[in-house]
Coordinates of C-alpha atoms and ligand atoms in Angstrom, one line a residue:
M1 CA 29.8 7.5 15.8
T2 CA 27.6 4.4 15.8
T3 CA 23.9 5.2 15.3
P4 CA 21.3 2.6 16.0
A5 CA 19.3 1.5 12.9
Q6 CA 19.3 4.7 10.9
A7 CA 16.5 5.5 8.5
P8 CA 17.3 5.5 4.8
V9 CA 18.4 8.9 3.5
P10 CA 17.5 9.9 -0.1
A11 CA 20.3 11.2 -2.3
S12 CA 19.7 14.9 -3.3
V13 CA 20.1 13.9 -7.0
P14 CA 18.7 10.3 -7.4
L15 CA 21.3 7.8 -8.4
D16 CA 20.7 6.4 -11.9
L17 CA 21.2 2.7 -11.3
E18 CA 21.0 1.9 -15.0
N19 CA 23.9 4.2 -15.7
I20 CA 26.4 3.0 -12.9
Q21 CA 28.5 -0.1 -13.4
G22 CA 27.3 -2.9 -11.1
D23 CA 30.5 -3.6 -9.1
I24 CA 30.6 -0.1 -7.7
L25 CA 27.5 0.0 -5.5
S26 CA 26.2 -3.5 -5.4
G27 CA 29.3 -5.8 -6.0
L28 CA 29.1 -8.2 -8.9
P29 CA 27.9 -11.6 -7.5
K30 CA 30.7 -14.1 -7.8
K31 CA 32.0 -17.5 -7.1
T32 CA 34.8 -16.8 -9.5
Q33 CA 36.2 -13.8 -11.3
F34 CA 38.6 -12.7 -14.1
Y35 CA 40.5 -9.4 -14.0
I36 CA 41.7 -9.0 -17.6
F37 CA 44.4 -6.3 -17.9
F38 CA 44.8 -5.0 -21.4
D39 CA 46.5 -2.5 -23.6
V40 CA 44.8 -0.7 -26.5
T41 CA 46.7 -1.5 -29.7
D42 CA 44.4 0.1 -32.2
T43 CA 42.6 3.1 -30.9
K44 CA 40.1 3.7 -33.7
K45 CA 39.1 0.1 -33.9
F46 CA 38.9 -0.2 -30.1
R47 CA 36.5 2.7 -29.9
E48 CA 34.3 1.1 -32.5
D49 CA 34.5 -2.4 -30.9
L50 CA 33.5 -0.8 -27.6
N51 CA 30.0 -0.2 -29.0
K52 CA 29.6 -4.0 -29.3
F53 CA 31.1 -4.6 -25.8
I54 CA 28.9 -2.0 -23.9
P55 CA 25.7 -4.2 -24.0
L56 CA 27.5 -6.9 -22.0
I57 CA 28.1 -4.5 -19.1
K58 CA 26.2 -5.3 -15.9
T59 CA 24.8 -2.1 -14.3
V60 CA 23.7 -1.7 -10.6
E61 CA 20.1 -2.3 -11.7
G62 CA 21.2 -5.5 -13.4
V63 CA 23.0 -6.7 -10.3
L64 CA 20.0 -6.0 -8.1
K65 CA 17.9 -8.2 -10.5
D66 CA 20.6 -11.0 -10.3
R67 CA 20.5 -10.8 -6.5
D68 CA 16.7 -11.3 -6.6
A69 CA 17.1 -14.3 -8.9
I70 CA 19.7 -15.8 -6.5
K71 CA 17.3 -15.2 -3.5
D72 CA 14.4 -16.8 -5.4
H73 CA 16.6 -19.8 -6.4
K74 CA 17.6 -20.3 -2.7
K75 CA 14.0 -19.9 -1.5
K76 CA 12.7 -22.5 -3.9
K77 CA 15.6 -24.8 -2.8
L78 CA 16.5 -25.4 -6.4
P79 CA 19.7 -27.4 -7.1
G80 CA 23.0 -25.8 -8.2
L81 CA 23.7 -22.2 -8.7
V82 CA 21.8 -19.6 -10.9
H83 CA 23.7 -18.9 -14.1
I84 CA 24.9 -15.4 -13.6
V85 CA 27.7 -13.4 -15.4
G86 CA 28.7 -9.8 -14.7
V87 CA 31.0 -7.7 -16.9
N88 CA 32.5 -4.3 -16.0
I89 CA 35.3 -2.2 -17.5
A90 CA 37.6 0.5 -16.3
F91 CA 40.4 2.6 -17.7
S92 CA 43.7 3.9 -16.4
H93 CA 44.9 7.5 -17.0
K94 CA 47.3 6.1 -19.6
G95 CA 44.4 4.4 -21.2
F96 CA 42.5 7.7 -21.5
V97 CA 45.6 9.4 -22.9
K98 CA 45.9 6.6 -25.5
L99 CA 42.3 6.9 -26.5
G100 CA 42.6 10.7 -26.8
I101 CA 40.0 11.3 -24.0
D102 CA 40.4 14.5 -22.0
D103 CA 40.2 13.2 -18.4
T104 CA 41.3 16.4 -16.6
T105 CA 38.3 16.4 -14.4
L106 CA 39.4 13.1 -13.0
G107 CA 42.5 14.5 -11.3
G108 CA 45.3 17.0 -11.5
V109 CA 48.9 16.3 -12.4
E110 CA 49.8 14.9 -9.0
D111 CA 46.7 12.9 -8.4
P112 CA 47.5 9.2 -7.8
F113 CA 45.2 8.3 -10.7
V114 CA 47.3 10.4 -13.0
I115 CA 50.7 9.4 -11.8
G116 CA 49.6 5.7 -11.8
Q117 CA 50.0 3.1 -9.0
K118 CA 53.6 2.1 -10.0
Q119 CA 54.8 5.6 -9.3
D120 CA 52.6 5.9 -6.2
A121 CA 54.0 2.7 -4.8
I122 CA 57.5 4.1 -5.1
T123 CA 56.6 7.6 -3.7
N124 CA 53.8 7.1 -1.3
L125 CA 52.6 3.5 -0.6
G126 CA 55.8 2.2 0.8
D127 CA 55.9 -1.0 -1.3
P128 CA 59.2 -2.9 -1.2
K129 CA 61.5 -1.8 -4.0
K130 CA 64.1 -3.5 -6.2
A131 CA 67.6 -2.3 -6.8
D132 CA 66.5 -0.5 -10.0
G133 CA 64.1 1.6 -8.0
N134 CA 60.9 0.0 -9.3
P135 CA 58.5 -1.7 -6.9
D136 CA 59.2 -5.4 -6.4
W137 CA 56.2 -6.3 -8.5
D138 CA 55.1 -8.9 -11.0
S139 CA 56.6 -7.7 -14.3
H140 CA 53.1 -7.4 -15.9
F141 CA 52.3 -4.5 -13.6
L142 CA 55.5 -2.6 -14.3
Q143 CA 54.4 -2.0 -17.9
E144 CA 51.8 0.4 -19.2
I145 CA 48.2 -0.9 -18.6
H146 CA 45.3 0.9 -20.3
G147 CA 42.4 -0.9 -18.8
V148 CA 40.8 -3.8 -17.0
I149 CA 37.8 -5.9 -17.8
L150 CA 36.1 -7.7 -14.9
I151 CA 34.1 -10.9 -15.5
S152 CA 32.3 -12.4 -12.5
G153 CA 30.2 -15.5 -12.5
E154 CA 29.0 -18.6 -10.8
S155 CA 31.3 -21.1 -12.6
H156 CA 34.6 -21.3 -14.4
G157 CA 32.7 -22.4 -17.5
S158 CA 30.4 -19.3 -17.5
I159 CA 33.2 -16.7 -17.1
R160 CA 35.4 -18.5 -19.7
K161 CA 32.6 -18.5 -22.2
T162 CA 32.1 -14.7 -21.7
K163 CA 35.9 -14.2 -22.0
Y164 CA 35.9 -15.8 -25.4
E165 CA 32.9 -13.6 -26.4
I166 CA 34.8 -10.5 -25.4
E167 CA 38.0 -11.6 -27.0
H168 CA 36.0 -12.1 -30.2
I169 CA 34.6 -8.5 -30.0
F170 CA 38.1 -7.1 -29.7
G171 CA 39.4 -9.5 -32.3
V172 CA 42.1 -10.7 -29.8
H173 CA 43.0 -13.8 -31.8
S174 CA 42.9 -12.2 -35.2
P175 CA 45.4 -10.0 -37.0
H176 CA 43.0 -7.1 -36.4
A177 CA 43.0 -7.1 -32.6
S178 CA 42.2 -3.7 -31.0
I179 CA 43.5 -4.8 -27.5
K180 CA 46.3 -6.9 -26.2
E181 CA 45.9 -8.9 -23.0
I182 CA 48.7 -8.2 -20.7
V183 CA 47.7 -10.6 -18.0
T184 CA 44.5 -12.2 -16.7
L185 CA 44.2 -12.9 -13.0
Q186 CA 41.6 -15.4 -11.8
G187 CA 40.1 -15.2 -8.3
D188 CA 37.9 -17.8 -6.6
V189 CA 35.8 -17.7 -3.5
R190 CA 37.3 -20.2 -1.1
P191 CA 35.6 -23.6 -0.8
G192 CA 33.1 -25.0 1.7
D193 CA 32.9 -23.3 5.1
E194 CA 35.7 -21.0 4.2
S195 CA 33.5 -19.3 1.6
G196 CA 33.5 -15.5 2.4
H197 CA 36.7 -15.9 4.4
E198 CA 40.0 -14.5 3.2
H199 CA 43.1 -16.8 3.1
F200 CA 44.2 -16.2 6.7
G201 CA 40.7 -17.5 7.7
F202 CA 38.9 -14.3 8.7
L203 CA 35.4 -13.6 7.5
D204 CA 35.7 -10.6 5.1
G205 CA 33.4 -8.1 3.4
I206 CA 31.5 -7.3 6.6
S207 CA 32.0 -3.5 6.9
N208 CA 31.4 -1.5 3.8
P209 CA 30.0 2.0 3.7
V210 CA 26.2 2.3 3.6
V211 CA 25.3 4.8 0.9
N212 CA 22.6 7.4 1.3
G213 CA 20.1 7.2 -1.6
F214 CA 21.0 3.6 -2.4
D215 CA 20.9 1.3 0.6
T216 CA 17.5 0.5 1.9
V217 CA 18.6 -1.8 4.8
I218 CA 20.6 0.1 7.3
N219 CA 22.0 -2.0 10.1
P220 CA 23.5 -0.5 13.3
G221 CA 27.0 0.6 12.6
P222 CA 29.1 3.5 11.4
K223 CA 27.3 6.6 10.0
T224 CA 26.0 6.3 6.4
V225 CA 28.0 8.1 3.7
D226 CA 27.0 10.5 1.0
P227 CA 26.6 8.9 -2.4
G228 CA 29.5 11.1 -3.7
V229 CA 32.0 9.3 -1.5
V230 CA 31.6 6.4 -3.9
V231 CA 29.9 7.7 -7.1
T232 CA 31.3 10.8 -8.9
G233 CA 29.1 13.8 -9.5
H234 CA 26.9 13.3 -6.4
T235 CA 26.7 15.1 -3.0
G236 CA 30.0 14.3 -1.2
D237 CA 32.2 14.2 -4.3
I238 CA 34.7 17.0 -3.7
T239 CA 35.5 17.6 -7.4
Q240 CA 33.6 19.2 -10.3
R241 CA 33.4 16.6 -13.0
A242 CA 32.8 16.7 -16.8
D243 CA 29.4 15.3 -17.7
W244 CA 30.8 12.1 -19.1
A245 CA 32.8 11.5 -15.9
T246 CA 29.8 11.5 -13.5
D247 CA 28.2 8.3 -12.2
G248 CA 31.6 6.6 -12.2
S249 CA 34.1 5.7 -9.6
F250 CA 37.8 5.1 -9.1
L251 CA 38.8 1.5 -8.9
V252 CA 41.9 0.7 -7.0
F253 CA 43.3 -2.7 -7.8
R254 CA 46.1 -4.3 -5.7
Y255 CA 47.7 -7.8 -6.3
L256 CA 48.3 -8.9 -2.7
F257 CA 50.0 -12.2 -1.9
Q258 CA 49.4 -13.7 1.6
H259 CA 52.0 -15.9 3.4
V260 CA 49.4 -18.0 5.1
P261 CA 51.6 -20.9 6.5
E262 CA 54.0 -18.2 7.9
F263 CA 51.1 -16.2 9.4
N264 CA 49.8 -19.4 11.1
D265 CA 53.3 -20.3 12.4
F266 CA 53.6 -16.8 13.9
L267 CA 50.3 -17.2 15.7
K268 CA 51.4 -20.6 16.9
K269 CA 54.8 -19.4 18.2
N270 CA 53.5 -16.3 20.0
P271 CA 50.4 -17.3 21.9
I272 CA 49.0 -14.7 24.3
A273 CA 49.4 -16.2 27.8
K274 CA 46.4 -14.6 29.6
D275 CA 43.4 -12.7 28.4
G276 CA 42.5 -9.2 29.6
D277 CA 40.7 -10.7 32.7
G278 CA 43.8 -12.6 33.7
K279 CA 42.5 -16.0 32.7
V280 CA 45.3 -18.4 31.6
L281 CA 44.8 -19.4 28.0
T282 CA 45.6 -22.7 26.3
P283 CA 48.2 -22.3 23.5
E284 CA 45.5 -22.7 21.0
E285 CA 43.3 -20.0 22.6
G286 CA 46.3 -17.8 22.9
S287 CA 47.1 -18.1 19.2
D288 CA 43.5 -17.4 18.2
L289 CA 43.4 -14.3 20.5
L290 CA 46.6 -13.1 18.9
G291 CA 45.2 -13.4 15.4
A292 CA 42.0 -11.7 16.5
R293 CA 43.9 -8.8 18.0
M294 CA 45.9 -8.3 14.8
V295 CA 42.7 -8.1 12.7
G296 CA 40.3 -6.6 15.2
R297 CA 37.8 -9.4 14.6
W298 CA 37.7 -13.1 15.3
K299 CA 37.9 -15.5 12.3
S300 CA 34.1 -15.8 12.7
G301 CA 33.8 -12.0 12.0
A302 CA 32.8 -11.1 15.6
P303 CA 34.4 -7.8 16.5
I304 CA 36.8 -7.9 19.5
D305 CA 35.6 -4.5 20.5
I306 CA 32.3 -6.2 21.4
T307 CA 33.7 -9.6 22.5
P308 CA 37.3 -9.0 23.3
F309 CA 38.4 -12.4 24.8
K310 CA 36.1 -15.0 23.5
D311 CA 34.8 -15.7 20.0
D312 CA 31.1 -15.5 19.4
P313 CA 30.4 -17.0 16.0
A314 CA 26.6 -16.1 16.1
L315 CA 27.6 -12.5 16.5
G316 CA 30.1 -12.7 13.7
T317 CA 27.5 -13.4 11.0
D318 CA 24.6 -11.3 12.5
P319 CA 24.5 -8.2 10.3
K320 CA 22.4 -6.4 12.9
R321 CA 25.2 -6.7 15.5
N322 CA 28.5 -7.4 13.8
N323 CA 29.3 -3.8 12.8
D324 CA 27.8 -2.1 15.8
F325 CA 30.9 -0.9 17.6
A326 CA 33.0 2.3 17.6
F327 CA 35.9 1.8 20.0
A328 CA 33.8 4.1 22.2
G329 CA 35.3 4.8 25.6
E330 CA 38.6 3.3 24.5
I331 CA 40.2 6.5 23.2
S332 CA 43.3 5.8 25.3
S333 CA 43.0 2.1 25.8
Q334 CA 43.9 -0.9 23.8
L335 CA 42.6 -3.4 26.4
R336 CA 39.8 -4.6 24.1
C337 CA 41.3 -3.8 20.7
P338 CA 44.8 -2.7 19.8
F339 CA 45.1 0.7 18.2
A340 CA 46.9 -0.9 15.2
A341 CA 44.5 -3.8 14.6
H342 CA 43.7 -3.8 10.9
V343 CA 40.0 -2.8 11.2
R344 CA 40.9 0.0 13.8
K345 CA 43.6 1.4 11.5
T346 CA 41.5 1.3 8.4
N347 CA 38.2 2.6 10.0
P348 CA 39.1 4.2 13.4
R349 CA 35.4 5.1 14.0
D350 CA 35.1 7.1 17.3
D351 CA 38.9 7.3 17.6
L352 CA 38.6 10.2 15.1
E353 CA 35.5 11.8 16.6
V354 CA 37.7 14.9 17.3
P355 CA 40.2 15.1 14.4
P356 CA 43.6 15.9 15.7
P357 CA 45.2 19.2 14.6
P358 CA 46.8 20.2 12.3
T359 CA 45.0 17.7 9.9
P360 CA 42.1 19.5 8.3
P361 CA 39.0 17.8 9.5
I362 CA 37.9 15.6 6.6
A363 CA 35.1 13.7 8.2
I364 CA 35.9 10.0 8.5
E365 CA 32.9 9.3 6.3
G366 CA 34.9 10.9 3.4
R367 CA 37.6 8.3 3.8
R368 CA 35.4 5.2 3.5
I369 CA 36.1 2.9 0.6
M370 CA 33.8 0.3 -1.0
R371 CA 35.8 -2.9 -0.9
R372 CA 35.3 -5.7 -3.4
G373 CA 38.0 -8.2 -4.3
V374 CA 38.3 -11.9 -4.3
Q375 CA 40.8 -14.6 -3.2
F376 CA 43.2 -16.2 -5.5
G377 CA 45.4 -19.3 -5.3
P378 CA 44.9 -22.7 -3.8
E379 CA 44.3 -23.8 -0.2
V380 CA 47.3 -24.4 1.9
T381 CA 48.8 -27.9 1.3
R382 CA 49.8 -30.3 4.0
E383 CA 53.4 -29.8 3.1
E384 CA 53.2 -26.0 3.4
A385 CA 51.4 -26.3 6.7
H386 CA 54.1 -28.7 7.9
T387 CA 57.1 -26.7 6.8
A388 CA 55.4 -23.3 7.6
K389 CA 56.6 -22.1 4.2
T390 CA 54.6 -20.8 1.3
Q391 CA 55.1 -22.8 -1.9
H392 CA 52.1 -21.8 -3.9
G393 CA 51.1 -18.1 -4.6
R394 CA 47.8 -17.1 -2.9
G395 CA 46.2 -14.0 -1.6
L396 CA 43.7 -11.3 -2.4
L397 CA 42.8 -9.5 -5.6
F398 CA 42.0 -6.4 -3.6
A399 CA 39.7 -3.9 -5.2
C400 CA 38.0 -0.9 -3.8
Y401 CA 35.9 2.0 -5.2
Q402 CA 35.9 5.7 -4.1
T403 CA 35.7 9.2 -5.7
S404 CA 39.0 10.3 -4.3
I405 CA 42.0 7.9 -4.2
V406 CA 43.9 10.7 -2.3
N407 CA 41.2 10.7 0.5
G408 CA 40.4 7.0 0.3
F409 CA 42.8 4.1 -0.5
Q410 CA 46.0 6.2 -0.6
F411 CA 45.3 7.9 2.7
L412 CA 44.4 4.7 4.4
Q413 CA 47.6 3.0 3.3
Q414 CA 50.0 5.9 3.6
S415 CA 48.8 7.9 6.6
W416 CA 47.1 5.3 8.6
A417 CA 48.4 1.7 7.9
N418 CA 52.0 2.8 7.4
N419 CA 52.1 5.4 10.2
E420 CA 53.2 4.0 13.5
K421 CA 51.8 7.1 15.3
F422 CA 48.3 6.6 14.1
P423 CA 45.8 6.8 15.8
P424 CA 47.3 9.8 17.5
F425 CA 46.7 9.4 21.2
T426 CA 48.2 11.7 23.7
G427 CA 49.2 10.7 27.2
R428 CA 50.4 7.2 26.2
P429 CA 54.0 6.2 26.0
E430 CA 53.7 3.6 23.3
A431 CA 53.0 4.2 19.6
P432 CA 50.2 2.0 18.1
G433 CA 52.6 0.7 15.5
L434 CA 52.0 -0.4 11.9
D435 CA 48.9 -2.2 10.6
P436 CA 50.1 -5.8 11.1
L437 CA 48.4 -7.0 7.9
I438 CA 49.0 -4.2 5.3
G439 CA 51.4 -1.8 6.9
Q440 CA 54.6 -1.2 4.9
G441 CA 57.8 -0.6 6.8
D442 CA 59.3 -2.2 10.0
R443 CA 56.2 -4.1 11.1
A444 CA 55.7 -3.9 14.8
M445 CA 52.8 -3.0 17.0
S446 CA 51.8 -2.5 20.6
G447 CA 48.7 -3.8 22.4
L448 CA 48.8 -7.4 21.2
D449 CA 49.0 -8.6 24.8
P450 CA 46.0 -7.1 26.6
L451 CA 47.7 -7.2 30.0
N452 CA 51.0 -5.7 28.7
E453 CA 49.6 -3.1 26.3
Q454 CA 52.9 -1.3 26.0
T455 CA 54.9 -4.3 24.8
V456 CA 55.8 -3.9 21.2
I457 CA 55.9 -7.1 19.1
G458 CA 57.7 -7.2 15.7
M459 CA 56.6 -9.4 12.8
P460 CA 57.6 -10.2 9.3
A461 CA 55.4 -9.1 6.3
F462 CA 52.6 -11.6 5.8
I463 CA 51.1 -9.6 2.9
I464 CA 53.2 -8.8 -0.1
P465 CA 52.1 -6.3 -2.7
R466 CA 53.0 -7.6 -6.2
G467 CA 51.3 -5.2 -8.5
G468 CA 48.3 -2.9 -9.1
E469 CA 46.9 0.0 -10.9
Y470 CA 44.4 2.9 -10.5
F471 CA 41.4 2.9 -12.9
F472 CA 38.3 4.9 -13.5
S473 CA 35.1 2.9 -14.0
P474 CA 32.9 5.2 -16.2
S475 CA 29.1 5.4 -16.5
L476 CA 27.3 3.7 -19.3
K477 CA 26.4 7.1 -20.7
G478 CA 30.1 8.2 -20.5
L479 CA 31.2 5.1 -22.3
K480 CA 28.6 5.6 -25.1
S481 CA 28.9 9.4 -25.4
T482 CA 32.7 9.9 -25.1
I483 CA 34.7 6.7 -25.0
A484 CA 33.2 4.6 -27.7
S485 CA 33.2 6.1 -31.2
S486 CA 29.9 7.5 -32.4
A487 CA 30.0 5.5 -35.6
Ligands
HEM501 C1 45.4 -9.4 1.7 C2 45.1 -8.2 2.1 C3 44.0 -7.9 3.1 C4 43.4 -8.8 4.0 C5 43.6 -10.3 4.3 C6 42.3 -8.0 4.7 C7 41.5 -8.5 5.7 C8 40.5 -7.8 6.2 C9 39.5 -8.4 7.1 C10 39.5 -9.8 7.6 C11 38.6 -7.4 7.5 C12 37.5 -7.5 8.5 C13 36.2 -7.8 7.8 C14 35.4 -6.6 7.4 O1 35.3 -5.7 8.3 O2 34.8 -6.5 6.4 C15 39.1 -6.2 6.8 C16 38.4 -5.0 6.9 C17 38.9 -3.9 6.2 N1 40.0 -3.7 5.4 FE1 41.2 -5.2 4.9 N2 42.4 -6.7 4.2 C18 43.4 -6.6 3.3 C19 43.8 -5.5 2.6 C20 43.2 -4.2 2.8 C21 43.7 -3.0 2.2 C22 44.9 -3.0 1.1 C23 42.9 -2.0 2.6 C24 43.0 -0.5 2.3 C25 44.2 0.1 2.3 C26 42.0 -2.6 3.5 C27 41.0 -1.9 4.2 C28 40.0 -2.4 5.0 C29 38.9 -1.7 5.5 C30 38.6 -0.2 5.2 C31 38.2 -2.6 6.3 C32 36.9 -2.3 7.0 C33 37.2 -1.7 8.3 C34 35.9 -1.4 9.0 O3 35.0 -0.6 8.5 O4 35.7 -1.8 10.2 N3 42.2 -3.9 3.6 N4 40.2 -6.5 6.0

């Protein structure tokens, strides 16, 4: 599965980087970010107002320029951060219905995009439910949501200013508002050395698909993917789209709370006694190894498939080496990496070299998702650490892009993370268990103790889904030609 330093592959139809919203392929640069969830209250006015909003949108081309400006700023060792703001927009199926837009080429009646995430959470994702049958979510996400506006930037001041500008365009504080804000969530990259690390402390955002026809730097790692895995209307997109619906992508948003003090307490109370070579570990080493085996990477980002029993921070941050593994030669072993480790569950690499029957062989490249997302909530307080109990909400505003939610996010969550029998190895008595981070159900997994691979260890939920929705992030041409009014 891994290929050493592949050469860039051109897309059969070149990607129009000025037509694709920036977050999809290049990720809006951010220290801080708003997700503004809204309802359309006046359809006609909204479609007119949209014409004034569209010029604010940052395209992929715009993000590439921003990234050059950031590089230049760093090279010149200038003080502070470059002032950068990026705005994107996406709509739910209910939003398109409200706007009177025919979105039939985005998905059939049973498509998760069409049924919406609330229903999908009940039927397929396994989110905990309340007595009334609804998912146990923040109430904002139980109501109809028509769209989301993303604002990213280098400072709170910058994104707040842009938010005012956008509220002005849609007349939010006037009697003639065309949208109503349902809720605005703010995410912030963690401070200091924790920057780039999610709240449990693990470096994130390392492994994303490398896209043919877009990426020019291709480091050793999983095979590159066709552009149509991420951008609609290109090679690899499995659905025929209306013209306005090409150059877009489906945005999956999940509001995920993390119980960090409880997670740390679990690691502390269950240290692994000996590493796979039989070396006796200190309690601290044993706890670190346990965490690394749950994730599949050390906190530094170093993959345990490469360095199973000792962290290697230099490897963790080296893009030429930190994604160059495939669980090769371990098809029936979890000595180096448990089958259910989060990164093995969500990208099983060589584990699926030969897809098991009777599943139709969708190549693993067709299941890759482009992860974005940002942390929210404060750092753990002393009191929380001391009591091992969460008192302040924190977690991940999880976001990912793909051209098929069925083959991407939904499949990863339902058929991999929540499925104790995945990956499907024959000849072993123990099941892999659930993904210890995101698996929904009775969370337990084997393989945590490298010398007792068959031992199954149970654990509480450390990540709690509290909301979300499925959106489609259209192209600039689609927005102008079909969604905004042609006034
Ligand atoms: C709070 C929730 C989550 C946390 C803390 C978390 C944490 C992490 C970490 C630390 C990594 C390793 C860094 C990297 O490879 O980039 C990772 C990778 C990944 N995660 Fe998550 N994750 C979360 C939710 C999810 C969800 C909901 C999904 C999808 C259903 C997901 C899918 C993935 C994928 C596809 C990878 C890359 C695997 C690879 O290519 O090796 N994650 N995650």
